[in-house]
Each structure stands twice: as C-alpha cells, then as structure tokens.
PDB file of C-alpha atoms in Angstrom:
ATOM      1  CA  UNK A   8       0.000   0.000   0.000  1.00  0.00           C
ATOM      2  CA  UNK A   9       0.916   3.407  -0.476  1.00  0.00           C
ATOM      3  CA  UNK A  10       0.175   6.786   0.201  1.00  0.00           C
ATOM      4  CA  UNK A  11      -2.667   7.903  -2.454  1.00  0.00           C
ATOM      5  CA  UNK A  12      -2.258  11.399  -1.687  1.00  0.00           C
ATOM      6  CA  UNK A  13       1.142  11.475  -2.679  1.00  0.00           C
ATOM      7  CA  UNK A  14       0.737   9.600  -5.719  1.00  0.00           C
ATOM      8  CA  UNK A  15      -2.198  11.446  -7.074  1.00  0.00           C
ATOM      9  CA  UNK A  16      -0.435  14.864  -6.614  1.00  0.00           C
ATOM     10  CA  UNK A  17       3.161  12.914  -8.787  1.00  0.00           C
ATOM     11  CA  UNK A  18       0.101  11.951 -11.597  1.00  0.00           C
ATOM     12  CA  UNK A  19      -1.262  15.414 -11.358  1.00  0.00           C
ATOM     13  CA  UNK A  20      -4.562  15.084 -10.262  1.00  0.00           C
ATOM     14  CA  UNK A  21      -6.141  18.189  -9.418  1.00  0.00           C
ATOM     15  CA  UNK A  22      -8.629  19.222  -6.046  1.00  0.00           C
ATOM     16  CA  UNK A  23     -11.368  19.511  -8.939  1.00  0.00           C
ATOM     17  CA  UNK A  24     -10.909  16.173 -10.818  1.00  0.00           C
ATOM     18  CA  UNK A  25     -11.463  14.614  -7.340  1.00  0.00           C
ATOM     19  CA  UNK A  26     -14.182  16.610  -6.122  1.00  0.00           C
ATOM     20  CA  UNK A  27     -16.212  16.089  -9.580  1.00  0.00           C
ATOM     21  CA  UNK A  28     -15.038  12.120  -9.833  1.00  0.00           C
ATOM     22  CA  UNK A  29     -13.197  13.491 -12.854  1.00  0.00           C
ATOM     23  CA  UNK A  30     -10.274  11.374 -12.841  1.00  0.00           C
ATOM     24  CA  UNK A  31      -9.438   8.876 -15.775  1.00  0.00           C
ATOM     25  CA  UNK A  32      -9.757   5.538 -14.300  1.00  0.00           C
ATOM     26  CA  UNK A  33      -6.720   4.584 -16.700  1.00  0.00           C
ATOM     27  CA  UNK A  34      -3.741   6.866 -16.008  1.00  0.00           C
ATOM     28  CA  UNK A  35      -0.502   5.634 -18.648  1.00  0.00           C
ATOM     29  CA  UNK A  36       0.695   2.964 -20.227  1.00  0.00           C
ATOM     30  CA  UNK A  37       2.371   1.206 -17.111  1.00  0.00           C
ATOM     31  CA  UNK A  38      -1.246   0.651 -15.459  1.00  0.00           C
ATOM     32  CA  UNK A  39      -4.758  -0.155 -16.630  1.00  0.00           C
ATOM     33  CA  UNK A  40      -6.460   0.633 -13.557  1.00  0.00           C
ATOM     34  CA  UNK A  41      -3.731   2.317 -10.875  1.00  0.00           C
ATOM     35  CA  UNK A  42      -7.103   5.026  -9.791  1.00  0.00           C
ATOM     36  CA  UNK A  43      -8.461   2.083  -8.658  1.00  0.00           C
ATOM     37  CA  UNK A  44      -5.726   0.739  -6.981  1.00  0.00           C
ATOM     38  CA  UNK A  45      -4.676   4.227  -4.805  1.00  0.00           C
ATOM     39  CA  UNK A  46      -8.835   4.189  -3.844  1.00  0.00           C
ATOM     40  CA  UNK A  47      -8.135   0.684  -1.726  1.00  0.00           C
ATOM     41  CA  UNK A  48      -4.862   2.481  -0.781  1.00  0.00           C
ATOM     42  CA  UNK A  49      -6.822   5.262   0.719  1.00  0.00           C
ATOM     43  CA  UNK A  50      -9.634   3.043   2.055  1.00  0.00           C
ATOM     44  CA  UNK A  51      -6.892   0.586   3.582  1.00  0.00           C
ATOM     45  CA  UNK A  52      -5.591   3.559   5.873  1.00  0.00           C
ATOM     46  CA  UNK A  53      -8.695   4.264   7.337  1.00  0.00           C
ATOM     47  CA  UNK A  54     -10.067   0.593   7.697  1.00  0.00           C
ATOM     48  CA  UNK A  55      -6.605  -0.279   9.394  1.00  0.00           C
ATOM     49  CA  UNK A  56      -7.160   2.787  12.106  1.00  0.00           C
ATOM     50  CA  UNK A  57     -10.412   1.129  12.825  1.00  0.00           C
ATOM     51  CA  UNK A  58      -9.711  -2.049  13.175  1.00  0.00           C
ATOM     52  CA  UNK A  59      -6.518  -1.254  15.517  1.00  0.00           C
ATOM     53  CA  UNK A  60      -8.899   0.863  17.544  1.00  0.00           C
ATOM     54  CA  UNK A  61     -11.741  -1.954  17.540  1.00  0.00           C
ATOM     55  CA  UNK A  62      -8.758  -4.653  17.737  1.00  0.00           C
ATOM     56  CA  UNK A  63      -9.881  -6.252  15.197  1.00  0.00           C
ATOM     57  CA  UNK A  64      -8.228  -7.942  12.500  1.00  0.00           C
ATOM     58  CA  UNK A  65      -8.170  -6.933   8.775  1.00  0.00           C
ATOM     59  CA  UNK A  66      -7.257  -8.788   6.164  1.00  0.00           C
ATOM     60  CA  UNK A  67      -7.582  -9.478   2.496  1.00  0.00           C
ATOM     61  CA  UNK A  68      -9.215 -12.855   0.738  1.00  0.00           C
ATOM     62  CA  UNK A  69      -8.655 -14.474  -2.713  1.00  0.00           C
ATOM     63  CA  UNK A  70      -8.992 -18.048  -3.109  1.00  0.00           C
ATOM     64  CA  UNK A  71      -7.107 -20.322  -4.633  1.00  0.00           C
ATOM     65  CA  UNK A  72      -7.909 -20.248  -7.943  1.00  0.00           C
ATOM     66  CA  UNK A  73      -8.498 -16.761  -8.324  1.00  0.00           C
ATOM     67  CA  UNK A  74     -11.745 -16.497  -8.901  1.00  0.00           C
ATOM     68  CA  UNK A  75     -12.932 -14.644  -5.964  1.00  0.00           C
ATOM     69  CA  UNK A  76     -11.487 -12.244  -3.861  1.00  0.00           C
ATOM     70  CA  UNK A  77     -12.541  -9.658  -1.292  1.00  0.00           C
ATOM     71  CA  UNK A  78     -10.888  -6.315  -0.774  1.00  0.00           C
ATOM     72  CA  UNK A  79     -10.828  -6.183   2.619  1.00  0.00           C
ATOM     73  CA  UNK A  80     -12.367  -8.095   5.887  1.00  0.00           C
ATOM     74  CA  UNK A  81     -12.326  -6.223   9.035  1.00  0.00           C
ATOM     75  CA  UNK A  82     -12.615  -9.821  11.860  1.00  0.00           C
ATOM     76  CA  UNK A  83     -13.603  -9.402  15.795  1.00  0.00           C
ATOM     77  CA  UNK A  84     -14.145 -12.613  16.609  1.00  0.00           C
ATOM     78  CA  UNK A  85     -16.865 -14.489  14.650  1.00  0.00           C
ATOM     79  CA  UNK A  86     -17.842 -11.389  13.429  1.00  0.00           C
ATOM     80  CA  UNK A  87     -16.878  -9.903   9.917  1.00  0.00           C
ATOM     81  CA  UNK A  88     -17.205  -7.214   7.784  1.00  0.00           C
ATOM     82  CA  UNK A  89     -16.713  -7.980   3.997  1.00  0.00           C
ATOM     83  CA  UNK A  90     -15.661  -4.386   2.235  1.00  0.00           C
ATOM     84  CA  UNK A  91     -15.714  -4.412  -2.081  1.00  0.00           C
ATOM     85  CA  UNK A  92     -14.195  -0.885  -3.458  1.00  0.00           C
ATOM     86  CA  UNK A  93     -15.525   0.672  -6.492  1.00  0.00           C
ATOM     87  CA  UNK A  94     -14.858   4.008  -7.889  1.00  0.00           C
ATOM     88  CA  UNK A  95     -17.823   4.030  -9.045  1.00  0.00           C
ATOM     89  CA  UNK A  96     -20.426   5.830  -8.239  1.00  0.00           C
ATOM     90  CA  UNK A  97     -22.900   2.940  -9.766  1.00  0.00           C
ATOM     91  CA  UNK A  98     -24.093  -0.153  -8.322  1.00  0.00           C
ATOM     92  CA  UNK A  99     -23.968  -3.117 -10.238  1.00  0.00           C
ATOM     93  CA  UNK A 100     -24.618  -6.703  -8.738  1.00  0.00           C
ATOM     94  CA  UNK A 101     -21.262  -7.982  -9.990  1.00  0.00           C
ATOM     95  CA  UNK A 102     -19.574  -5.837  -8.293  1.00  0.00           C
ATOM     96  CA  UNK A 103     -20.701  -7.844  -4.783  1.00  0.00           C
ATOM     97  CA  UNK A 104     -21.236 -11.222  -6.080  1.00  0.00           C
ATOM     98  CA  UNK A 105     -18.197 -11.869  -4.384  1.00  0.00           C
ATOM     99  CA  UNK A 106     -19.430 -10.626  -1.073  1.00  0.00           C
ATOM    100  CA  UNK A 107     -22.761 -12.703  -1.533  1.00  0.00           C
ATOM    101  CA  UNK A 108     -20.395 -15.553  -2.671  1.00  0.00           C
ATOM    102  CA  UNK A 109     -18.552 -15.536   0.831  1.00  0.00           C
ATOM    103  CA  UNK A 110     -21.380 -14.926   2.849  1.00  0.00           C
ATOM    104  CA  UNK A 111     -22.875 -18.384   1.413  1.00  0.00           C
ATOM    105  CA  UNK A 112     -19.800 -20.555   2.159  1.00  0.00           C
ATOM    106  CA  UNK A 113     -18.818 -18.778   5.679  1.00  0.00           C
ATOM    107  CA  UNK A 114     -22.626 -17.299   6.855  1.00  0.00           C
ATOM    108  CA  UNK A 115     -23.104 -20.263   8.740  1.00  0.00           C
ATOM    109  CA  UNK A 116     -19.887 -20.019  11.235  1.00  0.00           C
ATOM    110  CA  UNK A 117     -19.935 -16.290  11.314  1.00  0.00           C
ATOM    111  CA  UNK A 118     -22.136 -13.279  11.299  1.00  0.00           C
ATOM    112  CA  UNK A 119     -21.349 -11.582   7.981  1.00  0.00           C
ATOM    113  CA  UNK A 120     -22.069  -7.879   7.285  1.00  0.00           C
ATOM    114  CA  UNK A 121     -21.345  -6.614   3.503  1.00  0.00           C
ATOM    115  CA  UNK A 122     -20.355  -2.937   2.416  1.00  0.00           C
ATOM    116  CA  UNK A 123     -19.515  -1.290  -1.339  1.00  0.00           C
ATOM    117  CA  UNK A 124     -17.460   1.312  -0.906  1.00  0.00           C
ATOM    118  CA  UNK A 125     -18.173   3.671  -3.535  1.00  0.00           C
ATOM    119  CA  UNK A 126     -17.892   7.073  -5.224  1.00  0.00           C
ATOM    120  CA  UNK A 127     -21.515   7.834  -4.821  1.00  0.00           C
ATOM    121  CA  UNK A 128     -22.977  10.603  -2.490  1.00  0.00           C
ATOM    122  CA  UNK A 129     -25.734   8.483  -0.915  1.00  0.00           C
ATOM    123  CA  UNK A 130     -25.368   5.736   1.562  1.00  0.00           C
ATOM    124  CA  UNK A 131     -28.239   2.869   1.808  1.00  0.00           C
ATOM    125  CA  UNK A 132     -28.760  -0.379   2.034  1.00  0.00           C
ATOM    126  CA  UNK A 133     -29.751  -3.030  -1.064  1.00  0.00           C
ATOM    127  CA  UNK A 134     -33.194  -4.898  -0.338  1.00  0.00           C
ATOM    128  CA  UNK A 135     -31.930  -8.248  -2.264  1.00  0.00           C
ATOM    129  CA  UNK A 136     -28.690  -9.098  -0.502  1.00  0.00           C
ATOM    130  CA  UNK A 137     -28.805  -6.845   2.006  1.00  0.00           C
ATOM    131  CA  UNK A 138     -25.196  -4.703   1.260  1.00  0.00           C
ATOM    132  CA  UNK A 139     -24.542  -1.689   2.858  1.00  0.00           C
ATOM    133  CA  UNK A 140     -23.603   0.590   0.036  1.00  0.00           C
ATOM    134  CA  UNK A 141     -21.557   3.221   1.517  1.00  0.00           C
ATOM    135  CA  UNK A 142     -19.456   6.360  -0.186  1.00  0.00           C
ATOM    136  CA  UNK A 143     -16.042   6.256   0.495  1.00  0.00           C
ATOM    137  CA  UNK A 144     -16.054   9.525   1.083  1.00  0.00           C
ATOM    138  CA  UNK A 145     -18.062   9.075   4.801  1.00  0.00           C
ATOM    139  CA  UNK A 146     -14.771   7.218   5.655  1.00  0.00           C
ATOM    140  CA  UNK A 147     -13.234  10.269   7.131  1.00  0.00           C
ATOM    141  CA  UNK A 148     -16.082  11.383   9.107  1.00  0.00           C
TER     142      UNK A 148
END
C-alpha cells in the first residue's frame, strides 16, 4: 500500500478532478487501472485505524484459484465485515457477487455484514442481498 495522496499529486490530479469524480480511471501505459488501486490504498488507511482501535483484525481474501477475492475483511471474533471498493459511483450486482459468494460458504460459522465502498454521495442499504452501500467519502467522518 501506499500513500494515495502522494501519488495522485506525482500523476497530477487536481482538487477539482477529485471533487467532480473526474479522474481517468486509466492513467498511462504502465497501469490499466492504478485510480483504482490508490482508492483501496486510501480506504486501507482508514479501515486499518479502525480495526486497531476496535482490535480487530483486517485482512484481504482471494482463493485459490483466483476467482474470488474480497478487498478487505475487518474480523472481531466471529464477526466480519466484507468491504468491495468501487470508484464508481454505480451499483452493479457484480460488483458484490463476491461478497454474496462468501457470505454463502462462511454465513453459517460467522455473522457476515457486507459494504460497497463507492464514489456515490448516498449511503443505503440493497433490499436483495442486504449490502450496505456506503461512499467512500463518509470514511473520514
């Protein structure tokens, strides 16, 4: 992980590109999707200041294969908190079929909470699976 701030200001990105969710999601040649990337980096350092606080545990999942992964899981004891980054401000249900996916193989042994971090203004909850969808932005508050 590093620190987005820092990076964003090397690329250039300006106060207002941020503010208006103006910023190409593909930034050169070396990196298909490095906005993306420095959006966990900025979620990581305020999930790892709660957890420490909460001391909890926060980790990261992929399986085996590859085929699913989860950006971050904040754990208390047989409690978890599944967390999918987007920066986007739109909700589509792939972007937490791998939430869902967890939640069927590990709901059983531990009580499973779900949250898309987003770029959108509004935070609520989905009726059909029951994810929080939160904007990053409330992070900081």
């Amino acid at each position: 992980m590093l620190d987005p701030a820092i990076a964003m200001s090397l690329l250039d990105v300006t106060k207002e590109q941020l503010t208006d969710f103006d910023v190409d999601k593909h930034i050169g040649k070396i990196n298909s999707d490095l906005i993306g990337q420095l959006m966990e980096s900025l979620v990581y350092q305020s999930l790892i200041v709660y957890a420490d606080a909460l001391d909890a545990h926060l980790c990261h999942f992929r399986d085996s294969k590859g085929r699913h992964e989860i950006d971050f899981i904040l754990q208390k004891g047989r409690k978890l908190i599944l967390f999918e980054v987007k920066t986007n401000f739109n909700v589509k249900d792939s972007y937490v079929r791998h939430l869902n996916w967890f939640e069927e193989i590990a709901g059983e042994e531990y009580q499973i909470s779900k949250v898309l971090l987003n770029t959108g203004q509004v935070a609520y909850q989905r009726q059909e699976d029951k994810v929080q969808v939160v904007p990053i932005a409330m992070l900081g508050l």
